[in-house]
PDB file of C-alpha atoms in Angstrom:
ATOM      1  CA  MET O  17     101.048  37.585 157.615  1.00 62.00           C
ATOM      2  CA  GLY O  18     101.800  40.609 159.761  1.00 88.00           C
ATOM      3  CA  GLN O  19     100.259  44.019 159.204  1.00 97.00           C
ATOM      4  CA  LYS O  20     102.348  46.373 157.075  1.00 98.00           C
ATOM      5  CA  VAL O  21     102.341  50.039 158.125  1.00 98.00           C
ATOM      6  CA  ILE O  22     103.860  53.090 156.462  1.00 98.00           C
ATOM      7  CA  VAL O  23     104.809  55.515 159.235  1.00 98.00           C
ATOM      8  CA  ASN O  24     105.416  58.735 157.345  1.00 98.00           C
ATOM      9  CA  ALA O  25     106.780  62.082 158.509  1.00 98.00           C
ATOM     10  CA  ASP O  26     105.280  64.881 156.417  1.00 98.00           C
ATOM     11  CA  ASP O  27     106.676  68.370 155.751  1.00 98.00           C
ATOM     12  CA  PHE O  28     110.329  67.442 155.148  1.00 98.00           C
ATOM     13  CA  GLY O  29     111.944  70.575 153.762  1.00 98.00           C
ATOM     14  CA  MET O  30     109.573  73.013 155.482  1.00 98.00           C
ATOM     15  CA  SER O  31     112.302  74.293 157.794  1.00 98.00           C
ATOM     16  CA  LYS O  32     115.607  73.241 159.308  1.00 98.00           C
ATOM     17  CA  GLY O  33     113.870  72.425 162.592  1.00 98.00           C
ATOM     18  CA  ILE O  34     111.438  70.107 160.846  1.00 98.00           C
ATOM     19  CA  ASN O  35     114.276  68.524 158.887  1.00 98.00           C
ATOM     20  CA  TYR O  36     116.253  67.704 162.014  1.00 98.00           C
ATOM     21  CA  GLY O  37     113.105  66.373 163.666  1.00 98.00           C
ATOM     22  CA  VAL O  38     112.400  64.020 160.769  1.00 98.00           C
ATOM     23  CA  MET O  39     115.971  62.728 160.987  1.00 97.00           C
ATOM     24  CA  GLU O  40     115.499  62.100 164.702  1.00 98.00           C
ATOM     25  CA  ALA O  41     112.195  60.287 164.139  1.00 98.00           C
ATOM     26  CA  TYR O  42     113.770  58.034 161.515  1.00 98.00           C
ATOM     27  CA  LEU O  43     117.053  57.291 163.270  1.00 98.00           C
ATOM     28  CA  ASN O  44     115.667  56.893 166.791  1.00 98.00           C
ATOM     29  CA  GLY O  45     111.957  56.317 166.276  1.00 98.00           C
ATOM     30  CA  ILE O  46     109.457  54.394 164.185  1.00 98.00           C
ATOM     31  CA  VAL O  47     109.250  56.649 161.117  1.00 98.00           C
ATOM     32  CA  SER O  48     109.851  54.643 157.943  1.00 98.00           C
ATOM     33  CA  SER O  49     109.550  57.309 155.226  1.00 98.00           C
ATOM     34  CA  THR O  50     109.229  61.028 154.655  1.00 98.00           C
ATOM     35  CA  LEU O  51     107.817  63.377 152.027  1.00 98.00           C
ATOM     36  CA  LEU O  52     109.658  66.459 150.788  1.00 98.00           C
ATOM     37  CA  MET O  53     108.201  69.897 150.004  1.00 98.00           C
ATOM     38  CA  PRO O  54     110.437  70.644 146.994  1.00 98.00           C
ATOM     39  CA  ASN O  55     109.517  74.286 146.441  1.00 98.00           C
ATOM     40  CA  LEU O  56     110.677  75.576 149.831  1.00 98.00           C
ATOM     41  CA  ASP O  57     114.110  76.980 150.657  1.00 97.00           C
ATOM     42  CA  ALA O  58     114.862  74.349 153.318  1.00 98.00           C
ATOM     43  CA  ALA O  59     114.311  71.466 150.885  1.00 98.00           C
ATOM     44  CA  GLU O  60     117.957  71.505 149.835  1.00 98.00           C
ATOM     45  CA  HIS O  61     119.022  71.402 153.487  1.00 98.00           C
ATOM     46  CA  ALA O  62     116.722  68.410 154.027  1.00 98.00           C
ATOM     47  CA  VAL O  63     118.259  66.490 151.150  1.00 98.00           C
ATOM     48  CA  ASN O  64     121.821  67.323 152.169  1.00 98.00           C
ATOM     49  CA  ILE O  65     121.498  66.224 155.793  1.00 97.00           C
ATOM     50  CA  SER O  66     119.595  63.069 154.888  1.00 97.00           C
ATOM     51  CA  ARG O  67     122.334  61.998 152.484  1.00 96.00           C
ATOM     52  CA  VAL O  68     124.825  62.123 155.338  1.00 96.00           C
ATOM     53  CA  ALA O  69     122.733  60.967 158.298  1.00 94.00           C
ATOM     54  CA  CYS O  70     120.415  58.402 156.733  1.00 94.00           C
ATOM     55  CA  PRO O  71     120.989  57.707 153.040  1.00 95.00           C
ATOM     56  CA  ASP O  72     118.513  54.798 153.143  1.00 96.00           C
ATOM     57  CA  LEU O  73     115.564  56.996 154.153  1.00 98.00           C
ATOM     58  CA  PHE O  74     112.778  56.890 151.570  1.00 98.00           C
ATOM     59  CA  ILE O  75     111.908  60.394 150.363  1.00 98.00           C
ATOM     60  CA  GLY O  76     108.791  61.064 148.323  1.00 98.00           C
ATOM     61  CA  GLN O  77     107.076  64.315 147.343  1.00 98.00           C
ATOM     62  CA  HIS O  78     104.728  66.273 149.603  1.00 98.00           C
ATOM     63  CA  THR O  79     103.414  68.544 146.857  1.00 98.00           C
ATOM     64  CA  ASN O  80     102.825  71.978 148.322  1.00 98.00           C
ATOM     65  CA  PHE O  81     100.304  74.500 146.989  1.00 98.00           C
ATOM     66  CA  LEU O  82      99.940  76.566 150.178  1.00 97.00           C
ATOM     67  CA  LEU O  83     103.298  77.976 151.254  1.00 98.00           C
ATOM     68  CA  GLY O  84     106.070  79.905 149.543  1.00 97.00           C
ATOM     69  CA  LYS O  85     106.592  80.396 145.835  1.00 98.00           C
ATOM     70  CA  PRO O  86     105.724  77.860 143.132  1.00 98.00           C
ATOM     71  CA  CYS O  87     108.243  75.997 141.011  1.00 98.00           C
ATOM     72  CA  SER O  88     106.382  76.868 137.816  1.00 98.00           C
ATOM     73  CA  ASP O  89     105.854  80.328 136.326  1.00 98.00           C
ATOM     74  CA  PRO O  90     103.295  82.109 138.562  1.00 98.00           C
ATOM     75  CA  ALA O  91     101.764  83.709 135.478  1.00 97.00           C
ATOM     76  CA  LYS O  92     100.746  80.254 134.250  1.00 98.00           C
ATOM     77  CA  ILE O  93      98.992  79.248 137.487  1.00 98.00           C
ATOM     78  CA  PRO O  94      97.027  82.437 138.289  1.00 98.00           C
ATOM     79  CA  ALA O  95      94.366  80.737 140.426  1.00 97.00           C
ATOM     80  CA  MET O  96      97.020  79.412 142.823  1.00 97.00           C
ATOM     81  CA  VAL O  97      99.008  82.574 143.574  1.00 97.00           C
ATOM     82  CA  ASP O  98      98.535  86.073 144.943  1.00 97.00           C
ATOM     83  CA  ALA O  99      99.668  89.365 143.411  1.00 96.00           C
ATOM     84  CA  ASP O 100     103.220  88.784 144.672  1.00 97.00           C
ATOM     85  CA  GLY O 101     103.473  85.355 143.069  1.00 97.00           C
ATOM     86  CA  ASN O 102     103.217  83.480 146.373  1.00 97.00           C
ATOM     87  CA  PHE O 103     100.859  80.580 146.914  1.00 97.00           C
ATOM     88  CA  HIS O 104      97.537  81.442 148.499  1.00 97.00           C
ATOM     89  CA  ARG O 105      97.446  80.224 152.086  1.00 96.00           C
ATOM     90  CA  SER O 106      94.955  77.634 153.315  1.00 93.00           C
ATOM     91  CA  ALA O 107      92.628  80.284 154.789  1.00 93.00           C
ATOM     92  CA  TYR O 108      92.017  81.591 151.265  1.00 94.00           C
ATOM     93  CA  TYR O 109      90.599  78.242 150.168  1.00 94.00           C
ATOM     94  CA  ARG O 110      88.795  77.490 153.407  1.00 92.00           C
ATOM     95  CA  SER O 111      86.958  80.818 153.133  1.00 92.00           C
ATOM     96  CA  GLY O 112      85.605  79.792 149.740  1.00 90.00           C
ATOM     97  CA  GLN O 113      87.521  82.409 147.768  1.00 91.00           C
ATOM     98  CA  GLY O 114      89.722  79.982 145.881  1.00 90.00           C
ATOM     99  CA  HIS O 115      89.451  76.769 143.928  1.00 93.00           C
ATOM    100  CA  PHE O 116      91.893  74.426 142.226  1.00 97.00           C
ATOM    101  CA  VAL O 117      92.152  74.293 138.428  1.00 98.00           C
ATOM    102  CA  TYR O 118      93.162  70.955 136.918  1.00 98.00           C
ATOM    103  CA  ASP O 119      95.697  72.281 134.397  1.00 98.00           C
ATOM    104  CA  GLU O 120      97.348  74.475 137.032  1.00 98.00           C
ATOM    105  CA  VAL O 121      97.547  71.662 139.577  1.00 98.00           C
ATOM    106  CA  ARG O 122      99.079  69.397 136.969  1.00 98.00           C
ATOM    107  CA  ARG O 123     101.587  72.028 135.825  1.00 98.00           C
ATOM    108  CA  GLU O 124     102.777  72.871 139.337  1.00 98.00           C
ATOM    109  CA  THR O 125     102.914  69.257 140.506  1.00 98.00           C
ATOM    110  CA  ILE O 126     105.144  68.291 137.597  1.00 98.00           C
ATOM    111  CA  ALA O 127     107.265  71.413 138.156  1.00 98.00           C
ATOM    112  CA  GLN O 128     107.792  70.319 141.760  1.00 98.00           C
ATOM    113  CA  MET O 129     108.671  66.834 140.522  1.00 98.00           C
ATOM    114  CA  GLU O 130     111.323  68.433 138.309  1.00 98.00           C
ATOM    115  CA  ARG O 131     112.669  70.373 141.296  1.00 98.00           C
ATOM    116  CA  PHE O 132     112.654  67.122 143.276  1.00 98.00           C
ATOM    117  CA  ARG O 133     114.763  65.542 140.530  1.00 98.00           C
ATOM    118  CA  GLU O 134     117.196  68.468 140.624  1.00 98.00           C
ATOM    119  CA  LEU O 135     117.664  67.927 144.353  1.00 98.00           C
ATOM    120  CA  LEU O 136     117.789  64.129 144.493  1.00 98.00           C
ATOM    121  CA  GLY O 137     118.715  63.026 140.986  1.00 97.00           C
ATOM    122  CA  TYR O 138     115.503  61.116 140.268  1.00 97.00           C
ATOM    123  CA  TYR O 139     111.761  61.644 140.078  1.00 98.00           C
ATOM    124  CA  PRO O 140     109.738  60.880 143.206  1.00 98.00           C
ATOM    125  CA  GLU O 141     108.337  57.353 143.441  1.00 98.00           C
ATOM    126  CA  HIS O 142     105.393  58.660 145.448  1.00 98.00           C
ATOM    127  CA  ILE O 143     103.517  61.971 145.530  1.00 98.00           C
ATOM    128  CA  ASP O 144     100.786  63.376 147.730  1.00 98.00           C
ATOM    129  CA  CYS O 145      99.375  66.811 148.534  1.00 97.00           C
ATOM    130  CA  HIS O 146     100.142  68.952 151.570  1.00 95.00           C
ATOM    131  CA  ALA O 147      97.286  69.876 153.908  1.00 87.00           C
ATOM    132  CA  LEU O 148      94.436  70.786 151.569  1.00 94.00           C
ATOM    133  CA  GLY O 149      92.973  69.753 148.223  1.00 94.00           C
ATOM    134  CA  ASP O 150      89.837  68.595 146.442  1.00 95.00           C
ATOM    135  CA  GLU O 151      88.762  66.058 143.841  1.00 96.00           C
ATOM    136  CA  THR O 152      90.402  68.139 141.112  1.00 97.00           C
ATOM    137  CA  VAL O 153      93.731  67.725 142.896  1.00 97.00           C
ATOM    138  CA  ASP O 154      93.159  63.996 143.287  1.00 97.00           C
ATOM    139  CA  GLN O 155      92.309  63.633 139.596  1.00 98.00           C
ATOM    140  CA  ALA O 156      95.485  65.429 138.558  1.00 98.00           C
ATOM    141  CA  PHE O 157      97.579  63.307 140.917  1.00 98.00           C
ATOM    142  CA  TYR O 158      95.986  60.086 139.713  1.00 98.00           C
ATOM    143  CA  ASP O 159      96.629  60.995 136.076  1.00 98.00           C
ATOM    144  CA  ILE O 160     100.242  61.969 136.808  1.00 98.00           C
ATOM    145  CA  ALA O 161     100.809  58.736 138.733  1.00 98.00           C
ATOM    146  CA  LEU O 162      99.618  56.700 135.758  1.00 97.00           C
ATOM    147  CA  GLU O 163     101.679  58.760 133.320  1.00 97.00           C
ATOM    148  CA  TYR O 164     104.918  58.535 135.322  1.00 97.00           C
ATOM    149  CA  GLY O 165     104.374  55.033 136.707  1.00 96.00           C
ATOM    150  CA  ILE O 166     104.549  56.195 140.326  1.00 97.00           C
ATOM    151  CA  HIS O 167     102.390  55.881 143.429  1.00 98.00           C
ATOM    152  CA  THR O 168     100.099  58.530 144.880  1.00 98.00           C
ATOM    153  CA  THR O 169      97.818  58.935 147.873  1.00 97.00           C
ATOM    154  CA  LEU O 170      94.432  60.483 147.080  1.00 96.00           C
ATOM    155  CA  LYS O 171      92.955  62.185 150.134  1.00 94.00           C
ATOM    156  CA  TYR O 172      90.343  64.664 149.040  1.00 95.00           C
ATOM    157  CA  SER O 173      87.547  62.891 147.166  1.00 94.00           C
ATOM    158  CA  GLY O 174      85.318  61.865 150.042  1.00 91.00           C
ATOM    159  CA  ASP O 175      83.880  58.389 149.531  1.00 89.00           C
ATOM    160  CA  LYS O 176      84.956  58.114 145.904  1.00 92.00           C
ATOM    161  CA  VAL O 177      86.857  54.899 145.192  1.00 90.00           C
ATOM    162  CA  TRP O 178      89.650  55.379 142.666  1.00 94.00           C
ATOM    163  CA  PRO O 179      90.872  52.495 140.488  1.00 93.00           C
ATOM    164  CA  SER O 180      93.944  50.750 141.872  1.00 91.00           C
ATOM    165  CA  LEU O 181      97.299  51.871 140.548  1.00 95.00           C
ATOM    166  CA  PRO O 182      98.824  49.097 138.429  1.00 93.00           C
ATOM    167  CA  GLY O 183     101.889  47.462 139.914  1.00 95.00           C
ATOM    168  CA  TYR O 184     101.318  48.565 143.507  1.00 96.00           C
ATOM    169  CA  LEU O 185     100.053  46.874 146.645  1.00 94.00           C
ATOM    170  CA  GLU O 186      96.647  47.994 147.829  1.00 93.00           C
ATOM    171  CA  THR O 187      96.466  50.415 150.734  1.00 95.00           C
ATOM    172  CA  GLY O 188      93.634  50.413 153.239  1.00 94.00           C
ATOM    173  CA  LEU O 189      93.363  52.607 156.315  1.00 95.00           C
ATOM    174  CA  LEU O 190      94.676  56.146 155.724  1.00 96.00           C
ATOM    175  CA  LEU O 191      95.346  58.162 158.866  1.00 96.00           C
ATOM    176  CA  GLU O 192      96.134  61.870 158.739  1.00 95.00           C
ATOM    177  CA  VAL O 193      96.854  61.640 162.427  1.00 95.00           C
ATOM    178  CA  ASN O 194      96.526  65.271 163.438  1.00 92.00           C
ATOM    179  CA  GLY O 195      93.128  65.474 161.772  1.00 91.00           C
ATOM    180  CA  LEU O 196      91.664  62.745 163.975  1.00 94.00           C
ATOM    181  CA  PRO O 197      89.048  63.942 166.484  1.00 93.00           C
ATOM    182  CA  PHE O 198      90.766  62.396 169.503  1.00 94.00           C
ATOM    183  CA  ILE O 199      94.137  64.036 168.778  1.00 94.00           C
ATOM    184  CA  GLU O 200      94.096  67.414 170.507  1.00 89.00           C
ATOM    185  CA  ALA O 201      97.706  68.350 171.257  1.00 88.00           C
ATOM    186  CA  GLY O 202      99.799  65.857 169.367  1.00 91.00           C
ATOM    187  CA  THR O 203     100.071  62.092 169.493  1.00 96.00           C
ATOM    188  CA  HIS O 204     100.809  60.471 172.854  1.00 97.00           C
ATOM    189  CA  VAL O 205     102.287  57.062 173.617  1.00 98.00           C
ATOM    190  CA  GLU O 206      98.954  55.943 175.054  1.00 97.00           C
ATOM    191  CA  HIS O 207      97.270  56.413 171.673  1.00 98.00           C
ATOM    192  CA  PHE O 208      99.367  53.515 170.420  1.00 98.00           C
ATOM    193  CA  LEU O 209      99.250  51.359 173.539  1.00 98.00           C
ATOM    194  CA  ARG O 210      95.421  51.532 173.613  1.00 98.00           C
ATOM    195  CA  ASP O 211      95.318  50.960 169.848  1.00 98.00           C
ATOM    196  CA  ASP O 212      93.297  54.140 169.405  1.00 98.00           C
ATOM    197  CA  PHE O 213      94.315  54.090 165.727  1.00 98.00           C
ATOM    198  CA  ALA O 214      92.793  50.589 165.326  1.00 97.00           C
ATOM    199  CA  LEU O 215      95.943  49.281 163.682  1.00 98.00           C
ATOM    200  CA  LEU O 216      95.287  45.806 165.072  1.00 97.00           C
ATOM    201  CA  LYS O 217      91.784  45.638 163.590  1.00 97.00           C
ATOM    202  CA  GLN O 218      92.657  46.096 159.917  1.00 97.00           C
ATOM    203  CA  ASP O 219      92.749  43.740 156.944  1.00 95.00           C
ATOM    204  CA  THR O 220      96.362  42.562 156.860  1.00 96.00           C
ATOM    205  CA  SER O 221      96.241  42.202 153.073  1.00 94.00           C
ATOM    206  CA  LYS O 222      96.134  46.006 152.809  1.00 96.00           C
ATOM    207  CA  VAL O 223      98.853  48.423 153.869  1.00 97.00           C
ATOM    208  CA  ILE O 224      98.059  51.035 156.533  1.00 98.00           C
ATOM    209  CA  GLU O 225      99.267  54.564 155.810  1.00 98.00           C
ATOM    210  CA  MET O 226      99.930  56.911 158.764  1.00 98.00           C
ATOM    211  CA  HIS O 227     100.975  60.545 158.352  1.00 98.00           C
ATOM    212  CA  PHE O 228     102.578  62.495 161.195  1.00 97.00           C
ATOM    213  CA  ASP O 229     103.839  66.077 161.553  1.00 97.00           C
ATOM    214  CA  ALA O 230     106.783  65.490 163.866  1.00 97.00           C
ATOM    215  CA  GLY O 231     109.579  68.010 164.143  1.00 97.00           C
ATOM    216  CA  PHE O 232     111.493  70.557 166.161  1.00 98.00           C
ATOM    217  CA  LEU O 233     110.182  74.110 166.222  1.00 97.00           C
ATOM    218  CA  ASP O 234     112.006  77.070 164.758  1.00 97.00           C
ATOM    219  CA  GLN O 235     110.967  80.586 163.822  1.00 98.00           C
ATOM    220  CA  PHE O 236     109.882  79.623 160.317  1.00 97.00           C
ATOM    221  CA  VAL O 237     107.420  77.072 161.678  1.00 97.00           C
ATOM    222  CA  LEU O 238     106.132  79.499 164.305  1.00 97.00           C
ATOM    223  CA  ASP O 239     105.591  82.156 161.639  1.00 97.00           C
ATOM    224  CA  ASN O 240     104.143  79.949 158.901  1.00 96.00           C
ATOM    225  CA  SER O 241     102.386  76.904 160.350  1.00 95.00           C
ATOM    226  CA  SER O 242      99.267  76.455 162.455  1.00 92.00           C
ATOM    227  CA  MET O 243     100.813  73.194 163.683  1.00 93.00           C
ATOM    228  CA  THR O 244     103.416  74.146 166.295  1.00 96.00           C
ATOM    229  CA  THR O 245     103.879  72.557 169.741  1.00 96.00           C
ATOM    230  CA  PRO O 246     102.056  69.301 168.822  1.00 96.00           C
ATOM    231  CA  ARG O 247     104.957  68.587 166.469  1.00 97.00           C
ATOM    232  CA  CYS O 248     107.282  68.308 169.466  1.00 97.00           C
ATOM    233  CA  ARG O 249     104.924  65.989 171.327  1.00 97.00           C
ATOM    234  CA  GLU O 250     104.585  63.836 168.248  1.00 97.00           C
ATOM    235  CA  LEU O 251     108.345  63.598 167.786  1.00 98.00           C
ATOM    236  CA  GLU O 252     108.819  62.528 171.394  1.00 98.00           C
ATOM    237  CA  THR O 253     106.095  59.894 171.046  1.00 98.00           C
ATOM    238  CA  LEU O 254     107.430  58.439 167.808  1.00 98.00           C
ATOM    239  CA  CYS O 255     110.861  58.079 169.423  1.00 98.00           C
ATOM    240  CA  ASP O 256     109.556  56.514 172.633  1.00 98.00           C
ATOM    241  CA  PRO O 257     110.880  52.931 172.974  1.00 98.00           C
ATOM    242  CA  ARG O 258     107.483  51.786 174.259  1.00 98.00           C
ATOM    243  CA  VAL O 259     105.958  52.561 170.867  1.00 98.00           C
ATOM    244  CA  ARG O 260     108.604  50.602 168.974  1.00 98.00           C
ATOM    245  CA  ALA O 261     108.169  47.712 171.428  1.00 98.00           C
ATOM    246  CA  TRP O 262     104.388  47.798 170.865  1.00 98.00           C
ATOM    247  CA  PHE O 263     104.886  47.591 167.092  1.00 98.00           C
ATOM    248  CA  ASP O 264     107.245  44.644 167.515  1.00 97.00           C
ATOM    249  CA  ALA O 265     104.990  42.839 169.991  1.00 97.00           C
ATOM    250  CA  HIS O 266     102.059  42.999 167.566  1.00 97.00           C
ATOM    251  CA  ASP O 267     104.041  42.040 164.450  1.00 97.00           C
ATOM    252  CA  LEU O 268     103.505  45.421 162.794  1.00 98.00           C
ATOM    253  CA  GLU O 269     106.024  45.747 159.979  1.00 97.00           C
ATOM    254  CA  ARG O 270     107.097  49.297 159.192  1.00 98.00           C
ATOM    255  CA  ILE O 271     107.637  49.813 155.457  1.00 98.00           C
ATOM    256  CA  SER O 272     108.060  52.745 153.071  1.00 98.00           C
ATOM    257  CA  PHE O 273     106.219  53.765 149.929  1.00 97.00           C
ATOM    258  CA  ALA O 274     108.969  52.077 147.913  1.00 97.00           C
ATOM    259  CA  ASP O 275     107.819  48.739 149.336  1.00 97.00           C
ATOM    260  CA  LEU O 276     104.368  49.171 147.791  1.00 97.00           C
ATOM    261  CA  LYS O 277     105.719  48.302 144.357  1.00 94.00           C
ATOM    262  CA  ARG O 278     104.847  44.715 143.504  1.00 89.00           C
ATOM    263  CA  LYS O 279     107.870  42.515 142.905  1.00 78.00           C
TER     264      LYS O 279
END
């Protein structure tokens, strides 16, 4: 049995430049799924262009608590927003000023799921959290996944092992690629060809999950994201034919989160 790998492009809906980059990485690269940030203005643009350019692209939810305005009433999630009703940025949490409250995380996540449904006509089959979280976030996501019968990726609980989600294949290696110590300025072709990600050393009974931040730059990204030029490098790498050939040569099957559901 070959190794199954989800090659995901995060941040769909962050900006038009990111949206076009995700399309490029799916149509001409190895990306097999993407995750939408439903609360942002460019989310509608993302959905509209994907319907035309690649209607088969799997789109899940990249729940966002760090950028823009929430989908729920800011007054009901006071720990998550500033005086203007905008989400606190990541620096606020990293400095120790903020913390996540279970009821607020749950409320806003479900509100973003409702916005997702408005945009796409259905609830997301998979949810995860953008950039930063803690065990409180993971607990809320796990509970929501059980309640809605969907899949989630839990990233922020350290070594804690969560019970498997019923009805879904088991995932193993989780790679937030731009958080890896050997990735300094975006992913390069050589990282794949040398198997720096150790994709060929994993238990083939478990699905590998890789998250990338590929995209084109525009002013919104330059003004609002700490991840800038590495996105361009990553996009070029994911679209390089040598990477696709390496996947094929090693029997690495690219799947989406939809394929995790047991048949």
